[in-house]
Amino acid sequence: MVIDLDKCTGCQACTTACKAENNVPHGSPEEQQLRREIHWNKVIAVTNGKYPRVRTELIPMPCMHCDHTPCVTVCPAKATYRRDDGIIVQDFRRCIGCKYCIVACPYGARSFNVKEQEEKKYHRHDPPPDRKAWGPWPFPSRTHGVVEKCTFCFHRIDQGVKEGKQIGKDVVPACVEDCPANARTFGDLDDAKSDVSRLLSSRGWIRLREELATKPKVYYLPG
Amino acid sequence: MNRRTFLKVSVVTGAAIGAGQMIGQPNALSALPVQKKSPAAEEKWVATSCLNCPACCAIRVKTANERAIRITGNPLSLTSEGKICPRAHIGLQVLYDPGRIYSPLKRTNREKGKGSDPKWTPLSWDQALGEMNQRLKSLRESDQPHKLLLFSGLNTASSRDMIDRFAGAFGTPNLVSENGLDAETEKSGNWMADGHYGDTAYDLDHTNYILAFGADLLESSRPLSRFLRKWGKLRREKPNRTKVVVINPRYSLTAAKSDEWVPIHPGTDAALAMAIAHVILSENLHDAAYVNSRTAGFDAYKRLVLGQYNPEAVSKVTGIPPESIKRIAREYAQTKPAIALRGKESIAWPGGSYASYAIFCLNALVGSIDVPGGIVYQEKPEFKDMPRWVEDAVAGRGKNQTPLDLHGTNQFPLAEVVTNRIPESLLEGVPYPTEMAIGFNSNFNMSAPGAERWDRALKKLPYYVHISPFISEMALNADLVLPSTTYLEEWGYDHSPAGAGFAEVKLKQPVVASQGGARSITDIIFDLSKRLQGTVAQSFLNIGDHSEGFVKFRTETLMPWKEWVGKGVWRGKAYEYKKEKRIFNTPSKKFEFYSGNLKAILTKKGNRAKGDLDFLPHYQGVKFLGEKEKYPFILLPYKPLMAMENGSQNYPWAQEIFLPMQGIGWDTLVEMNSETAGNLKLRDGSAVWVESPFQKIKARLKCSEGIHPQVVAIACGQGHYAYGQWQKGLGVNPNDVIGVDYDDLSGQAVFFNTRVKVNKG
Amino acid sequence: MNVTFSKMESKSRGFFILTATLGALSLAGFISFMISYIQGHQVLGGGNVIPWGMPIVLAIYLIGLSAGLHILAFFIHILGRKEWIPIIRMAVFMAVILIFGAMVSIALDLGRPEKFWRLFMFFYLNNMTSMFAINAIFYSCYLAAASIYLMTLFAGNERLSKIMGMVAFCWAMLTHGGTGLIFGLIDAREPWFSALKPFEFIMAALTSSLALLVVVMFVTFHFTRRQSRKELVISLGKLVTGFLLGLILLIAINELSHVYKPGREASLFMLAGPFSWQFWGFQIFLGEVIPLFILFHPRLGKTMKGVVTASALVVIGVFFERYYLVIAGLAYPQSYFPGKIEGIYGAVGSFPLTATEAVMSVGIFAFVGFLFILGLKHLELLPVDEGGE
């Protein structure tokens, strides 16, 4: 994914669209105090400088789907793993809730479910909400005690692949589709003709915490 | 095989298997179990439009098994190229707000006021409307229709048309919208120059330079989604990257995203605009061809600008170094096309009409009027005209009474509405006492300055009916509450506010059946009109009889109904630029630097004009409420993007990310310059009192580098106390401490001239 | 030298009260675990910033206490120091129940404890690059080895005891080194990332377990009316001193190396940040400075009471070392982008200690204590008093 920080308006439509698309539960004032709110995509504000020469950067951060994932390395139960197409998947069925992945993630992309599904506040009941249908997707039984994170909307991608659609053009994650400024682009990094490749060659890009060499697959074009 | 060999073989085999696993070969174990399919959910997409702010963007809503689950944009809408802002997504929570009401409610505790429990009892629609009808009828029968006051908050165009019609047929001149709290000075400033008393439209696709005075383009502009989409386009989707300069006492989100932030002393934007004009004119950078052929009053303007607004002098007033003023002026004039736009923070001041005028004139100076990349003139959609309502003598007399908000009187000569004047009129019974009021989705005792007077005024009203989907703060004072539908459950039509230039009409159709017993405002008015009989009932005949019919009637001229329901968006013809001879409604038929329109009105109304200066854009000086020694700081309330405008904030998705620049939600912060806070020995995160000469509120302090040292900024949108698990008791409302002041010409309520002091809490 | 071992007499009232109390506290801990199991971790103190709480702190603490005890095996069997033979059975038993308690503690920390068995699917369902998975191997093998060692001690088989003792010692070192690697290999967490972590942990283990042994021995012998041998205690105290100095050295090197490099914000947060009072007050002052003062004191260091007091302080201090490492280490806000991150994403983490978590923690300790008392009663762990000094 490529996020153009110059085009990004900091509106947080990505955060909200992701919540709607993936039925991510919302939090509460107490949960925010205790840092238990679940955000698959978050927008952070980073300030540098002093008045009047101040600069605040607004940076949307989904899961980076790193190529050298720290989280996959440390998951003991193989609950998180890298798919062939590069998406890092979280399998709730296997997750034992040890939270090692949350500790190891340098981007804070992962959230732990502290409450039972029935107690959390979703905007709709997922079909199915019962535990009988285990599996990672779509909208699986999110019991308490497991970890969840952004999935690059792989349910959309898998559906699109089945229907023969073009990933990155016809099928994109919800945050990419609903970004009003078209600041987010999704596609195949290995395809030299894709939009993401074109953007990455258009001007200098950065990735977050590059020094940790996690090779995140979310690139930022600075403003 | 002996034991040793066995051990060796086992170990090696085990290691090999283990190593194989670790090298990351495709792992059969990661094959996922087959996902059990849920019974096929019946999914469909419905085209409608949003109503979480006045932009009313076109959306498509996906429903599954009769439940709305997803909202996204409608690509047929070119206003925002099919994009929507985050508030549109939150519509799902508006529709399914657990705090909504579904039955008419009647107050049984006569004691009104904040903190007292109305003790609502439910009653049927028939009873409720019957009760209303009795009161309305008696007003008409006693020849006092003007004693009905109508409040209109955030409503669809179709609802507004219906409310208008009702006011006309009933015979009351008192229809007060929320416009007087928004940016009427933008309209008056425009009107003084070009004769259009309306919002400004900008051709954002082609502009190369944006000079934004106090405009939070990415947070509270209209239509917001258009600015969000065009921002991306302007920055990186065209060959020349548009430069954006934001002039604002606080480092807003817009300023953070723009190229330059100019921290101006509050209320001095007019001076800055005139100084920029000074530089442009003294260095001959203006578009002489345009100015000479299509403008009038230029000489008087030029004399004033060059005579009084040199950058050095203005620098002392605004706090901006003269070099910066000169540089910005030159950049603005030399980058074509450029636009200068205004936002509430620069023009909702006393004298704001002139500030608005001064800034607007900058566009004409560089020839950015009705050209690609400049100011454009919003076209209106061609609805099917409704027949004129039937007005009897009673209504005629009522309409001729002085309106309660005194708009158009000598006090507010240009005003179309003076929303914030109502409490005084109600409390003093001036120009006449009011008997009954109906509020349609209004919440003025939260959104207007001096909220406490609103509560007292509403308390004094003999009979108040409030119509909205939930019990808002204003509804707490009602005698009767009617549950209206949210925008996802009703029929209606909407058109974009000034934005794109070309006209666009959006359909509203129910995405789900109306929840519970809620009814749409259009249907309520049809029902009321029937009950009132006489000319009022006649006025509502033959226009559809109910909301769907009404929409069908009005939009007949646009396209066939079936196509309309499928598409949801109608677009007018492509915008025609350079309509030079036809666009100016001024005496000279040109863009006027010296306002003939204003001169005509002011000389008529009470002779308040003193000289030429009154018809020219100028800086009036700032009058603050509160003395500087006692109240050292200037309060700056602002509206962040996540503040919903429908009167409620009971939406967790909006609440948890409420203030992205400060990284928190669920709360309000008092934003103060770090150094200033340090001097006062106030610690970041501590509780502080913000006190004005009128009220005080308590909130958490945020020490910020992004704010003028003498300014304290507080976000609007919190401080609700009427209902709502996700909003009640959270944060504070800065409007509580703001005093009452006006821009006299337009009646615009002033939000930014209250001084405050900040103490440890 | 020939030592005979016996079971503890267990008829006194004190025994019953102690057993009943420990049992009750364990039960309370279990109940609070059931509460957290049913209601989810919302009843505990952690969140997404500090996801690990008291159970993990206790787990690593207990592993440390367990692993270090096997140094005695090294001394007895390899170096031939016979004076520790009287307490070796008790020590090894302590090691067994401590590692068992630690594994229980880890299981309690899991979000889904019923899936704990997945940690034991070595190479099959486990991702062996994960230190948790590797540690599962270490802990299991260590538990087995220590148990077998204990059994060989009961059997009195000297040759087997020597072999199993060394095997157990090796596994113990691997175990606690592995525990250290859980933290030391995580690059994302600045305060933790260090190659010294396994050695720091091992040194802390050696220090704390021997200190614990001193305290437990003293208390147990006192309550079972045995005479503690003064030389035994003093020499154990000398071992504690030595290892404590080693621990201080490793901590110092670790912190200094982190402070030396330009990216030192994380270390400065640990050393001088909002929680550093825990580091300096409890870990360093209470857990290291005062004990060293006592142990090096010409008079106090030679008394049993002095050594026991110092050891008790060391035990507490090392607990705070684990606590500080985990909690404060996680509280340091991650730096996603250079600059000041506003609001919650840049805020230092907080860890409120909820009642459920506190009761659960006390319950784990009580459970280990309960097992210890049962072991003393039913197994021949304690040396028969030969009328010592």
XYZ file of C-alpha atoms in Angstrom, chain C residues 19 30 32 34 66 68 76 103 116 124 152 181 183 221 253 256 273 291 303 310 347 364 366 383 385:
25
model
C -1.631 -24.991 55.118
C -8.009 -19.774 41.223
C -10.005 -14.833 40.312
C -11.920 -18.180 36.660
C 13.656 -22.166 40.071
C 19.187 -20.833 39.876
C 27.929 -30.702 44.846
C 4.112 -22.705 33.893
C -2.365 -23.912 26.296
C 4.099 -29.786 14.660
C 17.452 -39.987 41.692
C 15.728 -14.130 25.091
C 12.737 -10.063 25.923
C 14.299 -25.180 59.808
C 26.857 -2.878 31.321
C 25.418 1.854 29.951
C 11.615 8.438 33.565
C 21.940 -6.352 50.887
C 25.459 -13.319 61.440
C 19.884 -9.459 53.089
C 1.345 8.633 26.006
C 0.120 -18.156 42.507
C 0.321 -19.214 47.754
C 17.737 -33.326 56.665
C 19.107 -32.744 62.616
